[in-house]
């Protein structure tokens, strides 16, 4: 696996889970001898929803809800076979979406 790069993108609703997962990935990659760039915090995606409180009238009375999606990006430069095996066996917490691309 010479001159390749692994790009890992993490998404989660809870920033503590995503930071913990990023730390585990960085420690695992460094332990196997790979070079890690990141984690880079990407902009948080914010979705807001306005819901009417009353089922009949009072349109001016509304509830607001929001969903925040936190994202992190990291690159593993020149990964070894041990790095790939260690990343495959890594157990991350539930609620963290992991997207891995090999470039």
PDB file of C-alpha atoms in Angstrom:
ATOM      1  CA  UNK A   1       0.000   0.000   0.000  1.00  0.00           C
ATOM      2  CA  UNK A   2       2.495   2.626  -1.075  1.00  0.00           C
ATOM      3  CA  UNK A   3       1.556   6.269  -1.682  1.00  0.00           C
ATOM      4  CA  UNK A   4      -2.064   5.785  -0.684  1.00  0.00           C
ATOM      5  CA  UNK A   5      -4.212   7.735   1.713  1.00  0.00           C
ATOM      6  CA  UNK A   6      -7.181   6.755   3.850  1.00  0.00           C
ATOM      7  CA  UNK A   7      -9.727   9.523   4.424  1.00  0.00           C
ATOM      8  CA  UNK A   8     -12.035   9.012   7.407  1.00  0.00           C
ATOM      9  CA  UNK A   9     -15.118  11.162   7.944  1.00  0.00           C
ATOM     10  CA  UNK A  10     -17.021  10.922  11.230  1.00  0.00           C
ATOM     11  CA  UNK A  11     -20.562  12.197  11.856  1.00  0.00           C
ATOM     12  CA  UNK A  12     -22.507  12.223  15.126  1.00  0.00           C
ATOM     13  CA  UNK A  13     -25.145  14.185  17.003  1.00  0.00           C
ATOM     14  CA  UNK A  14     -23.073  14.216  20.226  1.00  0.00           C
ATOM     15  CA  UNK A  15     -19.710  16.008  20.038  1.00  0.00           C
ATOM     16  CA  UNK A  16     -18.294  14.017  22.977  1.00  0.00           C
ATOM     17  CA  UNK A  17     -18.808  10.704  21.164  1.00  0.00           C
ATOM     18  CA  UNK A  18     -17.230  11.994  17.971  1.00  0.00           C
ATOM     19  CA  UNK A  19     -14.179  13.379  19.798  1.00  0.00           C
ATOM     20  CA  UNK A  20     -13.721  10.097  21.680  1.00  0.00           C
ATOM     21  CA  UNK A  21     -13.968   8.104  18.430  1.00  0.00           C
ATOM     22  CA  UNK A  22     -11.500  10.401  16.664  1.00  0.00           C
ATOM     23  CA  UNK A  23      -9.020   9.989  19.527  1.00  0.00           C
ATOM     24  CA  UNK A  24      -9.299   6.177  19.349  1.00  0.00           C
ATOM     25  CA  UNK A  25      -8.694   6.197  15.582  1.00  0.00           C
ATOM     26  CA  UNK A  26      -5.660   8.507  15.893  1.00  0.00           C
ATOM     27  CA  UNK A  27      -4.122   6.396  18.679  1.00  0.00           C
ATOM     28  CA  UNK A  28      -4.671   3.169  16.729  1.00  0.00           C
ATOM     29  CA  UNK A  29      -3.137   4.565  13.544  1.00  0.00           C
ATOM     30  CA  UNK A  30      -0.101   6.028  15.335  1.00  0.00           C
ATOM     31  CA  UNK A  31       0.460   2.780  17.235  1.00  0.00           C
ATOM     32  CA  UNK A  32       0.778   0.912  13.910  1.00  0.00           C
ATOM     33  CA  UNK A  33       3.259   3.425  12.501  1.00  0.00           C
ATOM     34  CA  UNK A  34       1.076   5.514  10.181  1.00  0.00           C
ATOM     35  CA  UNK A  35       1.064   9.305   9.886  1.00  0.00           C
ATOM     36  CA  UNK A  36      -2.248  10.939  10.845  1.00  0.00           C
ATOM     37  CA  UNK A  37      -3.424  14.381   9.758  1.00  0.00           C
ATOM     38  CA  UNK A  38      -6.325  15.647  11.795  1.00  0.00           C
ATOM     39  CA  UNK A  39      -8.907  15.372  13.197  1.00  0.00           C
ATOM     40  CA  UNK A  40     -10.166  18.506  11.465  1.00  0.00           C
ATOM     41  CA  UNK A  41     -13.519  19.803  12.770  1.00  0.00           C
ATOM     42  CA  UNK A  42     -15.860  20.518   9.874  1.00  0.00           C
ATOM     43  CA  UNK A  43     -18.802  22.952  10.146  1.00  0.00           C
ATOM     44  CA  UNK A  44     -21.686  21.721  12.275  1.00  0.00           C
ATOM     45  CA  UNK A  45     -24.863  21.145  10.280  1.00  0.00           C
ATOM     46  CA  UNK A  46     -27.849  22.727  12.013  1.00  0.00           C
ATOM     47  CA  UNK A  47     -31.429  21.772  11.123  1.00  0.00           C
ATOM     48  CA  UNK A  48     -34.256  23.749  12.736  1.00  0.00           C
ATOM     49  CA  UNK A  49     -37.915  22.767  12.785  1.00  0.00           C
ATOM     50  CA  UNK A  50     -40.836  25.035  13.773  1.00  0.00           C
ATOM     51  CA  UNK A  51     -43.920  23.198  15.038  1.00  0.00           C
ATOM     52  CA  UNK A  52     -47.277  24.748  15.933  1.00  0.00           C
ATOM     53  CA  UNK A  53     -48.029  24.266  19.635  1.00  0.00           C
ATOM     54  CA  UNK A  54     -51.794  24.435  19.260  1.00  0.00           C
ATOM     55  CA  UNK A  55     -53.685  21.942  17.092  1.00  0.00           C
ATOM     56  CA  UNK A  56     -56.327  24.500  16.028  1.00  0.00           C
ATOM     57  CA  UNK A  57     -55.477  28.240  16.318  1.00  0.00           C
ATOM     58  CA  UNK A  58     -52.682  30.494  17.672  1.00  0.00           C
ATOM     59  CA  UNK A  59     -50.294  30.377  14.756  1.00  0.00           C
ATOM     60  CA  UNK A  60     -47.934  32.774  16.543  1.00  0.00           C
ATOM     61  CA  UNK A  61     -47.253  30.182  19.271  1.00  0.00           C
ATOM     62  CA  UNK A  62     -44.642  27.695  18.034  1.00  0.00           C
ATOM     63  CA  UNK A  63     -42.027  25.293  19.360  1.00  0.00           C
ATOM     64  CA  UNK A  64     -38.561  25.217  17.847  1.00  0.00           C
ATOM     65  CA  UNK A  65     -36.467  22.062  17.656  1.00  0.00           C
ATOM     66  CA  UNK A  66     -32.991  21.617  16.223  1.00  0.00           C
ATOM     67  CA  UNK A  67     -30.669  18.787  15.244  1.00  0.00           C
ATOM     68  CA  UNK A  68     -26.929  19.443  15.290  1.00  0.00           C
ATOM     69  CA  UNK A  69     -24.718  17.118  13.232  1.00  0.00           C
ATOM     70  CA  UNK A  70     -21.036  17.372  14.188  1.00  0.00           C
ATOM     71  CA  UNK A  71     -18.373  16.235  11.703  1.00  0.00           C
ATOM     72  CA  UNK A  72     -14.657  15.424  11.825  1.00  0.00           C
ATOM     73  CA  UNK A  73     -12.246  14.651   8.995  1.00  0.00           C
ATOM     74  CA  UNK A  74      -8.884  12.905   9.224  1.00  0.00           C
ATOM     75  CA  UNK A  75      -6.350  11.520   6.759  1.00  0.00           C
ATOM     76  CA  UNK A  76      -4.033   8.572   7.329  1.00  0.00           C
ATOM     77  CA  UNK A  77      -1.006   8.942   5.063  1.00  0.00           C
ATOM     78  CA  UNK A  78       0.959   5.853   3.931  1.00  0.00           C
ATOM     79  CA  UNK A  79      -1.034   3.244   5.864  1.00  0.00           C
ATOM     80  CA  UNK A  80       0.509  -0.171   6.432  1.00  0.00           C
ATOM     81  CA  UNK A  81      -1.320  -3.494   6.373  1.00  0.00           C
ATOM     82  CA  UNK A  82      -1.256  -3.484  10.170  1.00  0.00           C
ATOM     83  CA  UNK A  83      -2.975  -0.081  10.163  1.00  0.00           C
ATOM     84  CA  UNK A  84      -5.832  -1.304   7.979  1.00  0.00           C
ATOM     85  CA  UNK A  85      -6.293  -4.455  10.093  1.00  0.00           C
ATOM     86  CA  UNK A  86      -6.297  -2.454  13.334  1.00  0.00           C
ATOM     87  CA  UNK A  87      -8.859   0.020  11.954  1.00  0.00           C
ATOM     88  CA  UNK A  88     -11.125  -2.827  10.804  1.00  0.00           C
ATOM     89  CA  UNK A  89     -11.080  -4.369  14.298  1.00  0.00           C
ATOM     90  CA  UNK A  90     -11.658  -1.040  16.069  1.00  0.00           C
ATOM     91  CA  UNK A  91     -14.916  -0.912  18.046  1.00  0.00           C
ATOM     92  CA  UNK A  92     -16.428   2.596  18.043  1.00  0.00           C
ATOM     93  CA  UNK A  93     -19.397   3.758  20.152  1.00  0.00           C
ATOM     94  CA  UNK A  94     -22.925   3.563  18.779  1.00  0.00           C
ATOM     95  CA  UNK A  95     -24.191   6.809  17.309  1.00  0.00           C
ATOM     96  CA  UNK A  96     -21.045   7.593  15.303  1.00  0.00           C
ATOM     97  CA  UNK A  97     -21.274   7.274  11.513  1.00  0.00           C
ATOM     98  CA  UNK A  98     -17.924   6.363   9.919  1.00  0.00           C
ATOM     99  CA  UNK A  99     -17.218   6.872   6.221  1.00  0.00           C
ATOM    100  CA  UNK A 100     -13.876   5.536   4.938  1.00  0.00           C
ATOM    101  CA  UNK A 101     -12.428   6.243   1.492  1.00  0.00           C
ATOM    102  CA  UNK A 102      -9.203   4.886   0.043  1.00  0.00           C
ATOM    103  CA  UNK A 103      -7.503   7.384  -2.275  1.00  0.00           C
TER     104      UNK A 103
END
